[in-house]
DNA sequence: TGACAATATGCAAGAATTGGAATATAGTAG
DNA sequence: CTACTATATTCCAATTCTTGCATATTGTCA
């Protein structure tokens, strides 16, 4: 079963999993300005180099960032700017208080399969 | 250190973690139409009731959904519609091919702390 | 009240993730 | 070629996540 214009539910979960880490988010935030070298991230994030490199490897495997060598340093940059739509939306949700509006659709009867054939509702 | 209009990097990570699960995403997709009862989700997602209930509990703890009792059934609804911005964006990223444009900002010298004071770059 | 239906919760074993330490790789300067 | 610098990878123990099973809770109906 597919949904959202043919996007299997497994794929977005993978993206969310990649982003579900404070350090990886911090790295992506650093890269908003443009590319940045590893040693710089190391200094700003105050984490050990090997650790930063691990997180970079995860982001790189997810094809969110790419690297470029310049002399002795390696510079990382974001190759999927759309990622910032996700970051900004998540951040907005974090700060906003829980608004409880939402369209509550009332139904006469229970929509469970005992009342209504599943296929009809699953669409 | 804060970023993105005062949003600590830990908060978005928590939201992403909550969404980093295929079944929870599938549940939220079900709730796009409006509220839905648990037994219905059970039938559509083809998972055991206890399992669905566990995932619902996680989404409820994250204050993304809320419940309402109606007779013998309990209906869940989304109370943070902004969540669909995240889902749609993640889905769009999943389907699109990896475009590798991105603004590559070249610099004369290495921006690492040995070349430039960290405070100046961290802004 | 008692039986039942719908949903929630606690527990546990296995799987995956986290982050530290050591080490490997690759490019550079001399 | 050699030493050095920047970055990457591998290994590992502790923690956390996953998900099935059993059971508890809560409301309904007779």
mmCIF file of C-alpha atoms (C1' of nucleotides) in Angstrom:
data_model
loop_
_atom_site.group_PDB
_atom_site.id
_atom_site.type_symbol
_atom_site.label_atom_id
_atom_site.label_comp_id
_atom_site.label_asym_id
_atom_site.label_seq_id
_atom_site.Cartn_x
_atom_site.Cartn_y
_atom_site.Cartn_z
ATOM 1 C CA UNK A 1 0.000 0.000 0.000
ATOM 2 C CA UNK A 2 1.366 3.364 -0.980
ATOM 3 C CA UNK A 3 0.367 6.832 0.041
ATOM 4 C CA UNK A 4 1.225 10.488 -0.509
ATOM 5 C CA UNK A 5 1.613 10.432 -4.276
ATOM 6 C CA UNK A 6 3.233 7.027 -4.301
ATOM 7 C CA UNK A 7 5.775 7.367 -1.527
ATOM 8 C CA UNK A 8 6.299 4.205 0.451
ATOM 9 C CA UNK A 9 6.209 4.868 4.207
ATOM 10 C CA UNK A 10 9.642 3.326 4.677
ATOM 11 C CA UNK A 11 11.512 6.031 2.824
ATOM 12 C CA UNK A 12 10.550 9.083 4.881
ATOM 13 C CA UNK A 13 11.274 7.087 8.024
ATOM 14 C CA UNK A 14 14.853 6.637 6.850
ATOM 15 C CA UNK A 15 15.284 10.362 6.333
ATOM 16 C CA UNK A 16 13.841 11.129 9.741
ATOM 17 C CA UNK A 17 16.149 8.581 11.292
ATOM 18 C CA UNK A 18 19.127 10.288 9.706
ATOM 19 C CA UNK A 19 18.029 13.630 11.119
ATOM 20 C CA UNK A 20 17.108 12.286 14.552
ATOM 21 C CA UNK A 21 20.417 13.221 16.100
ATOM 22 C CA UNK A 22 21.404 16.541 17.718
ATOM 23 C CA UNK A 23 24.969 16.518 16.418
ATOM 24 C CA UNK A 24 23.925 15.752 12.852
ATOM 25 C CA UNK A 25 21.396 18.568 13.035
ATOM 26 C CA UNK A 26 24.065 20.888 14.405
ATOM 27 C CA UNK A 27 26.341 19.941 11.514
ATOM 28 C CA UNK A 28 23.637 20.707 8.973
ATOM 29 C CA UNK A 29 23.036 24.020 10.694
ATOM 30 C CA UNK A 30 26.694 24.849 10.372
ATOM 31 C CA UNK A 31 26.487 24.131 6.677
ATOM 32 C CA UNK A 32 23.681 26.621 6.144
ATOM 33 C CA UNK A 33 26.219 29.341 5.422
ATOM 34 C CA UNK A 34 28.017 27.216 2.864
ATOM 35 C CA UNK A 35 30.731 24.639 3.036
ATOM 36 C CA UNK A 36 32.813 24.067 6.123
ATOM 37 C CA UNK A 37 35.927 22.055 6.868
ATOM 38 C CA UNK A 38 35.966 19.231 9.386
ATOM 39 C CA UNK A 39 38.405 20.819 11.795
ATOM 40 C CA UNK A 40 36.184 23.847 11.999
ATOM 41 C CA UNK A 41 33.169 21.743 12.901
ATOM 42 C CA UNK A 42 35.302 20.011 15.459
ATOM 43 C CA UNK A 43 36.095 23.337 17.124
ATOM 44 C CA UNK A 44 32.623 24.798 16.990
ATOM 45 C CA UNK A 45 30.726 21.699 18.058
ATOM 46 C CA UNK A 46 33.371 20.839 20.634
ATOM 47 C CA UNK A 47 33.393 17.147 19.767
ATOM 48 C CA UNK A 48 36.281 14.870 18.971
ATOM 49 C CA UNK A 49 37.356 14.655 15.365
ATOM 50 C CA UNK A 50 36.606 10.954 14.981
ATOM 51 C CA UNK A 51 33.111 11.492 16.310
ATOM 52 C CA UNK A 52 32.380 14.321 13.893
ATOM 53 C CA UNK A 53 33.712 12.174 11.115
ATOM 54 C CA UNK A 54 31.326 9.386 12.044
ATOM 55 C CA UNK A 55 28.328 11.665 11.852
ATOM 56 C CA UNK A 56 29.580 13.107 8.580
ATOM 57 C CA UNK A 57 29.827 9.585 7.203
ATOM 58 C CA UNK A 58 26.182 8.962 8.086
ATOM 59 C CA UNK A 59 25.046 12.200 6.443
ATOM 60 C CA UNK A 60 27.220 11.423 3.440
ATOM 61 C CA UNK A 61 25.788 7.898 3.118
ATOM 62 C CA UNK A 62 22.327 9.457 3.150
ATOM 63 C CA UNK A 63 23.490 11.676 0.290
ATOM 64 C CA UNK A 64 22.587 14.805 2.186
ATOM 65 C CA UNK A 65 26.107 16.190 2.118
ATOM 66 C CA UNK A 66 29.131 15.832 -0.142
ATOM 67 C CA UNK A 67 32.786 16.556 0.364
ATOM 68 C CA UNK A 68 35.496 18.347 -1.551
ATOM 69 C CA UNK A 69 39.176 18.402 -0.873
ATOM 70 C CA UNK A 70 41.056 21.675 -0.889
ATOM 71 C CA UNK A 71 44.695 21.358 0.061
ATOM 72 C CA UNK A 72 44.976 19.669 3.386
ATOM 73 C CA UNK A 73 41.383 20.227 4.389
ATOM 74 C CA UNK A 74 38.163 18.541 3.346
ATOM 75 C CA UNK A 75 35.130 20.743 2.974
ATOM 76 C CA UNK A 76 31.594 19.474 3.339
ATOM 77 C CA UNK A 77 28.541 21.013 1.772
ATOM 78 C CA UNK A 78 24.830 20.254 1.650
ATOM 79 C CA UNK A 79 23.683 18.816 -1.665
ATOM 80 C CA UNK A 80 19.994 18.579 -0.716
ATOM 81 C CA UNK A 81 18.954 22.076 0.362
ATOM 82 C CA UNK A 82 15.417 20.725 0.818
ATOM 83 C CA UNK A 83 16.689 19.290 4.091
ATOM 84 C CA UNK A 84 16.351 22.744 5.593
ATOM 85 C CA UNK A 85 12.625 22.681 4.984
ATOM 86 C CA UNK A 86 12.542 19.734 7.332
ATOM 87 C CA UNK A 87 14.829 21.320 9.890
ATOM 88 C CA UNK A 88 12.936 24.583 9.944
ATOM 89 C CA UNK A 89 9.567 22.880 10.178
ATOM 90 C CA UNK A 90 10.748 20.675 13.022
ATOM 91 C CA UNK A 91 12.210 23.662 14.792
ATOM 92 C CA UNK A 92 9.000 25.619 14.425
ATOM 93 C CA UNK A 93 7.094 22.698 15.915
ATOM 94 C CA UNK A 94 9.508 22.559 18.831
ATOM 95 C CA UNK A 95 9.017 26.160 19.867
ATOM 96 C CA UNK A 96 5.311 26.551 19.227
ATOM 97 C CA UNK A 97 2.993 25.664 22.082
ATOM 98 C CA UNK A 98 0.727 22.717 21.524
ATOM 99 C CA UNK A 99 -2.186 24.123 19.610
ATOM 100 C CA UNK A 100 -5.060 21.701 19.728
ATOM 101 C CA UNK A 101 -7.271 22.798 16.834
ATOM 102 C CA UNK A 102 -7.325 20.112 14.124
ATOM 103 C CA UNK A 103 -10.349 19.125 12.130
ATOM 104 C CA UNK A 104 -12.289 16.614 14.181
ATOM 105 C CA UNK A 105 -14.448 14.707 11.784
ATOM 106 C CA UNK A 106 -17.394 13.168 13.546
ATOM 107 C CA UNK A 107 -18.912 10.033 12.162
ATOM 108 C CA UNK A 108 -22.228 8.412 12.742
ATOM 109 C CA UNK A 109 -20.885 4.922 13.083
ATOM 110 C CA UNK A 110 -17.579 3.293 13.796
ATOM 111 C CA UNK A 111 -15.504 3.107 10.616
ATOM 112 C CA UNK A 112 -13.884 -0.130 11.656
ATOM 113 C CA UNK A 113 -13.974 -3.103 9.275
ATOM 114 C CA UNK A 114 -16.939 -4.552 11.118
ATOM 115 C CA UNK A 115 -19.013 -1.550 10.070
ATOM 116 C CA UNK A 116 -17.449 -0.614 6.762
ATOM 117 C CA UNK A 117 -15.416 -2.663 4.312
ATOM 118 C CA UNK A 118 -11.775 -1.799 4.762
ATOM 119 C CA UNK A 119 -11.066 -1.476 1.063
ATOM 120 C CA UNK A 120 -13.582 1.312 0.763
ATOM 121 C CA UNK A 121 -11.941 3.359 3.475
ATOM 122 C CA UNK A 122 -8.368 2.479 2.683
ATOM 123 C CA UNK A 123 -9.151 3.972 -0.719
ATOM 124 C CA UNK B 1 24.722 27.566 21.673
ATOM 125 C CA UNK B 2 21.406 28.069 19.976
ATOM 126 C CA UNK B 3 20.501 28.405 16.346
ATOM 127 C CA UNK B 4 17.542 28.889 14.014
ATOM 128 C CA UNK B 5 15.751 31.650 15.888
ATOM 129 C CA UNK B 6 16.559 30.224 19.295
ATOM 130 C CA UNK B 7 15.743 26.584 18.762
ATOM 131 C CA UNK B 8 18.067 24.230 20.593
ATOM 132 C CA UNK B 9 19.281 21.407 18.338
ATOM 133 C CA UNK B 10 17.954 18.798 20.733
ATOM 134 C CA UNK B 11 14.303 19.579 20.146
ATOM 135 C CA UNK B 12 14.034 18.937 16.426
ATOM 136 C CA UNK B 13 15.979 15.726 16.910
ATOM 137 C CA UNK B 14 13.272 14.506 19.249
ATOM 138 C CA UNK B 15 10.569 15.199 16.692
ATOM 139 C CA UNK B 16 12.516 13.430 13.987
ATOM 140 C CA UNK B 17 13.035 10.478 16.273
ATOM 141 C CA UNK B 18 9.319 10.241 16.847
ATOM 142 C CA UNK B 19 8.699 10.227 13.100
ATOM 143 C CA UNK B 20 11.541 7.834 12.308
ATOM 144 C CA UNK B 21 9.288 4.802 12.246
ATOM 145 C CA UNK B 22 7.322 3.397 9.283
ATOM 146 C CA UNK B 23 4.303 2.374 11.329
ATOM 147 C CA UNK B 24 4.021 5.730 13.063
ATOM 148 C CA UNK B 25 4.233 7.452 9.698
ATOM 149 C CA UNK B 26 1.570 5.143 8.334
ATOM 150 C CA UNK B 27 -0.655 6.004 11.289
ATOM 151 C CA UNK B 28 -0.241 9.718 10.692
ATOM 152 C CA UNK B 29 -1.052 9.165 7.034
ATOM 153 C CA UNK B 30 -4.243 7.422 8.028
ATOM 154 C CA UNK B 31 -5.172 10.413 10.129
ATOM 155 C CA UNK B 32 -4.863 12.817 7.225
ATOM 156 C CA UNK B 33 -8.516 12.345 6.396
ATOM 157 C CA UNK B 34 -9.594 13.036 9.940
ATOM 158 C CA UNK B 35 -9.929 10.956 13.041
ATOM 159 C CA UNK B 36 -9.820 7.198 13.012
ATOM 160 C CA UNK B 37 -10.529 4.495 15.560
ATOM 161 C CA UNK B 38 -7.900 2.044 16.723
ATOM 162 C CA UNK B 39 -9.582 -1.068 15.403
ATOM 163 C CA UNK B 40 -9.690 0.512 11.993
ATOM 164 C CA UNK B 41 -5.973 1.205 12.027
ATOM 165 C CA UNK B 42 -5.455 -2.341 13.166
ATOM 166 C CA UNK B 43 -7.278 -3.654 10.115
ATOM 167 C CA UNK B 44 -5.722 -1.318 7.571
ATOM 168 C CA UNK B 45 -2.158 -1.534 8.803
ATOM 169 C CA UNK B 46 -2.482 -5.254 9.443
ATOM 170 C CA UNK B 47 -0.724 -5.107 12.793
ATOM 171 C CA UNK B 48 -1.786 -6.490 16.142
ATOM 172 C CA UNK B 49 -3.840 -4.204 18.342
ATOM 173 C CA UNK B 50 -1.299 -4.004 21.149
ATOM 174 C CA UNK B 51 1.374 -2.982 18.708
ATOM 175 C CA UNK B 52 -0.713 -0.198 17.211
ATOM 176 C CA UNK B 53 -1.575 0.964 20.683
ATOM 177 C CA UNK B 54 2.089 1.205 21.587
ATOM 178 C CA UNK B 55 2.865 3.367 18.596
ATOM 179 C CA UNK B 56 -0.174 5.505 19.353
ATOM 180 C CA UNK B 57 1.129 5.973 22.873
ATOM 181 C CA UNK B 58 4.423 7.272 21.515
ATOM 182 C CA UNK B 59 2.695 9.708 19.181
ATOM 183 C CA UNK B 60 0.396 10.752 22.007
ATOM 184 C CA UNK B 61 3.322 11.336 24.370
ATOM 185 C CA UNK B 62 4.861 13.541 21.692
ATOM 186 C CA UNK B 63 1.599 15.489 21.657
ATOM 187 C CA UNK B 64 1.178 14.940 17.959
ATOM 188 C CA UNK B 65 -2.136 13.155 18.311
ATOM 189 C CA UNK B 66 -4.957 13.156 20.828
ATOM 190 C CA UNK B 67 -7.761 10.736 21.543
ATOM 191 C CA UNK B 68 -11.490 10.944 22.058
ATOM 192 C CA UNK B 69 -13.806 8.248 23.250
ATOM 193 C CA UNK B 70 -17.054 7.636 21.409
ATOM 194 C CA UNK B 71 -19.035 4.728 22.728
ATOM 195 C CA UNK B 72 -16.907 1.648 22.714
ATOM 196 C CA UNK B 73 -14.301 3.037 20.360
ATOM 197 C CA UNK B 74 -11.480 5.505 20.844
ATOM 198 C CA UNK B 75 -10.783 7.881 18.017
ATOM 199 C CA UNK B 76 -7.426 9.447 17.413
ATOM 200 C CA UNK B 77 -6.790 12.711 15.608
ATOM 201 C CA UNK B 78 -3.788 14.845 14.754
ATOM 202 C CA UNK B 79 -3.496 17.961 16.903
ATOM 203 C CA UNK B 80 -0.387 19.323 15.166
ATOM 204 C CA UNK B 81 -1.242 19.557 11.468
ATOM 205 C CA UNK B 82 2.224 21.044 10.901
ATOM 206 C CA UNK B 83 3.467 17.487 11.124
ATOM 207 C CA UNK B 84 2.314 16.973 7.554
ATOM 208 C CA UNK B 85 4.732 19.621 6.363
ATOM 209 C CA UNK B 86 7.457 17.353 7.658
ATOM 210 C CA UNK B 87 5.949 14.202 6.200
ATOM 211 C CA UNK B 88 5.400 15.739 2.797
ATOM 212 C CA UNK B 89 8.853 17.270 2.683
ATOM 213 C CA UNK B 90 10.468 13.994 3.672
ATOM 214 C CA UNK B 91 8.418 12.150 1.095
ATOM 215 C CA UNK B 92 9.391 14.607 -1.607
ATOM 216 C CA UNK B 93 13.023 14.110 -0.704
ATOM 217 C CA UNK B 94 12.617 10.361 -0.895
ATOM 218 C CA UNK B 95 11.288 10.335 -4.431
ATOM 219 C CA UNK B 96 13.402 13.056 -5.992
ATOM 220 C CA UNK B 97 16.697 11.987 -7.493
ATOM 221 C CA UNK B 98 19.801 13.325 -5.818
ATOM 222 C CA UNK B 99 20.302 16.731 -7.310
ATOM 223 C CA UNK B 100 23.820 17.899 -6.601
ATOM 224 C CA UNK B 101 23.681 21.632 -7.230
ATOM 225 C CA UNK B 102 24.099 23.472 -3.904
ATOM 226 C CA UNK B 103 25.940 26.698 -3.457
ATOM 227 C CA UNK B 104 29.594 25.853 -3.078
ATOM 228 C CA UNK B 105 31.207 28.778 -1.384
ATOM 229 C CA UNK B 106 34.905 28.870 -2.102
ATOM 230 C CA UNK B 107 37.219 30.483 0.394
ATOM 231 C CA UNK B 108 40.743 31.712 0.090
ATOM 232 C CA UNK B 109 41.941 30.188 3.320
ATOM 233 C CA UNK B 110 40.851 27.453 5.658
ATOM 234 C CA UNK B 111 38.206 28.728 8.095
ATOM 235 C CA UNK B 112 39.436 26.444 10.864
ATOM 236 C CA UNK B 113 40.238 27.987 14.267
ATOM 237 C CA UNK B 114 43.915 28.074 13.419
ATOM 238 C CA UNK B 115 43.217 30.522 10.613
ATOM 239 C CA UNK B 116 40.195 32.384 11.948
ATOM 240 C CA UNK B 117 38.958 32.854 15.513
ATOM 241 C CA UNK B 118 36.078 30.480 16.117
ATOM 242 C CA UNK B 119 33.856 33.089 17.721
ATOM 243 C CA UNK B 120 33.878 35.180 14.594
ATOM 244 C CA UNK B 121 32.675 32.348 12.392
ATOM 245 C CA UNK B 122 30.306 30.753 14.857
ATOM 246 C CA UNK B 123 28.609 34.142 14.840
ATOM 247 C "C1'" DT C 1 -23.226 -6.431 39.116
ATOM 248 C "C1'" DG C 2 -21.159 -9.510 35.659
ATOM 249 C "C1'" DA C 3 -19.582 -10.574 31.161
ATOM 250 C "C1'" DC C 4 -17.658 -8.657 27.304
ATOM 251 C "C1'" DA C 5 -15.424 -5.521 23.941
ATOM 252 C "C1'" DA C 6 -11.912 -2.054 22.935
ATOM 253 C "C1'" DT C 7 -7.783 -0.316 24.131
ATOM 254 C "C1'" DA C 8 -3.612 0.254 27.084
ATOM 255 C "C1'" DT C 9 0.400 -1.224 29.589
ATOM 256 C "C1'" DG C 10 4.355 -4.081 31.460
ATOM 257 C "C1'" DC C 11 7.892 -7.181 30.391
ATOM 258 C "C1'" DA C 12 11.604 -9.319 27.943
ATOM 259 C "C1'" DA C 13 14.800 -10.841 24.283
ATOM 260 C "C1'" DG C 14 16.948 -9.473 20.325
ATOM 261 C "C1'" DA C 15 18.427 -5.702 17.207
ATOM 262 C "C1'" DA C 16 20.208 -1.305 16.468
ATOM 263 C "C1'" DT C 17 22.403 3.027 17.955
ATOM 264 C "C1'" DT C 18 25.595 5.789 20.689
ATOM 265 C "C1'" DG C 19 29.947 7.535 21.393
ATOM 266 C "C1'" DG C 20 34.728 6.505 23.039
ATOM 267 C "C1'" DA C 21 39.447 4.647 21.933
ATOM 268 C "C1'" DA C 22 42.715 3.127 18.886
ATOM 269 C "C1'" DT C 23 44.218 2.920 14.470
ATOM 270 C "C1'" DA C 24 44.224 3.392 9.370
ATOM 271 C "C1'" DT C 25 44.364 6.216 5.193
ATOM 272 C "C1'" DA C 26 45.640 9.784 2.245
ATOM 273 C "C1'" DG C 27 47.497 14.062 0.991
ATOM 274 C "C1'" DT C 28 51.388 17.491 1.871
ATOM 275 C "C1'" DA C 29 55.755 19.525 2.941
ATOM 276 C "C1'" DG C 30 60.537 19.021 3.135
ATOM 277 C "C1'" DC D 1 61.246 8.819 0.669
ATOM 278 C "C1'" DT D 2 59.888 10.455 5.430
ATOM 279 C "C1'" DA D 3 57.516 12.832 8.809
ATOM 280 C "C1'" DC D 4 53.442 15.145 9.555
ATOM 281 C "C1'" DT D 5 48.586 16.746 9.257
ATOM 282 C "C1'" DA D 6 43.713 16.129 8.345
ATOM 283 C "C1'" DT D 7 40.291 12.999 8.078
ATOM 284 C "C1'" DA D 8 38.259 8.261 8.018
ATOM 285 C "C1'" DT D 9 37.390 3.684 9.694
ATOM 286 C "C1'" DT D 10 37.132 -0.170 12.826
ATOM 287 C "C1'" DC D 11 36.164 -2.186 17.175
ATOM 288 C "C1'" DC D 12 33.557 -2.324 21.343
ATOM 289 C "C1'" DA D 13 30.658 -1.697 25.672
ATOM 290 C "C1'" DA D 14 26.706 0.693 27.236
ATOM 291 C "C1'" DT D 15 22.408 2.296 26.232
ATOM 292 C "C1'" DT D 16 18.253 2.565 23.685
ATOM 293 C "C1'" DC D 17 14.787 0.874 20.311
ATOM 294 C "C1'" DT D 18 11.836 -2.771 18.524
ATOM 295 C "C1'" DT D 19 8.137 -5.776 18.833
ATOM 296 C "C1'" DG D 20 5.866 -10.014 20.411
ATOM 297 C "C1'" DC D 21 3.347 -11.838 24.379
ATOM 298 C "C1'" DA D 22 0.634 -11.649 28.390
ATOM 299 C "C1'" DT D 23 -2.196 -9.042 31.044
ATOM 300 C "C1'" DA D 24 -4.460 -4.853 32.913
ATOM 301 C "C1'" DT D 25 -7.742 -1.139 32.411
ATOM 302 C "C1'" DT D 26 -11.872 1.032 31.170
ATOM 303 C "C1'" DG D 27 -16.265 1.606 29.379
ATOM 304 C "C1'" DT D 28 -20.654 -0.765 27.643
ATOM 305 C "C1'" DC D 29 -24.542 -3.597 27.656
ATOM 306 C "C1'" DA D 30 -27.804 -6.673 29.647
#
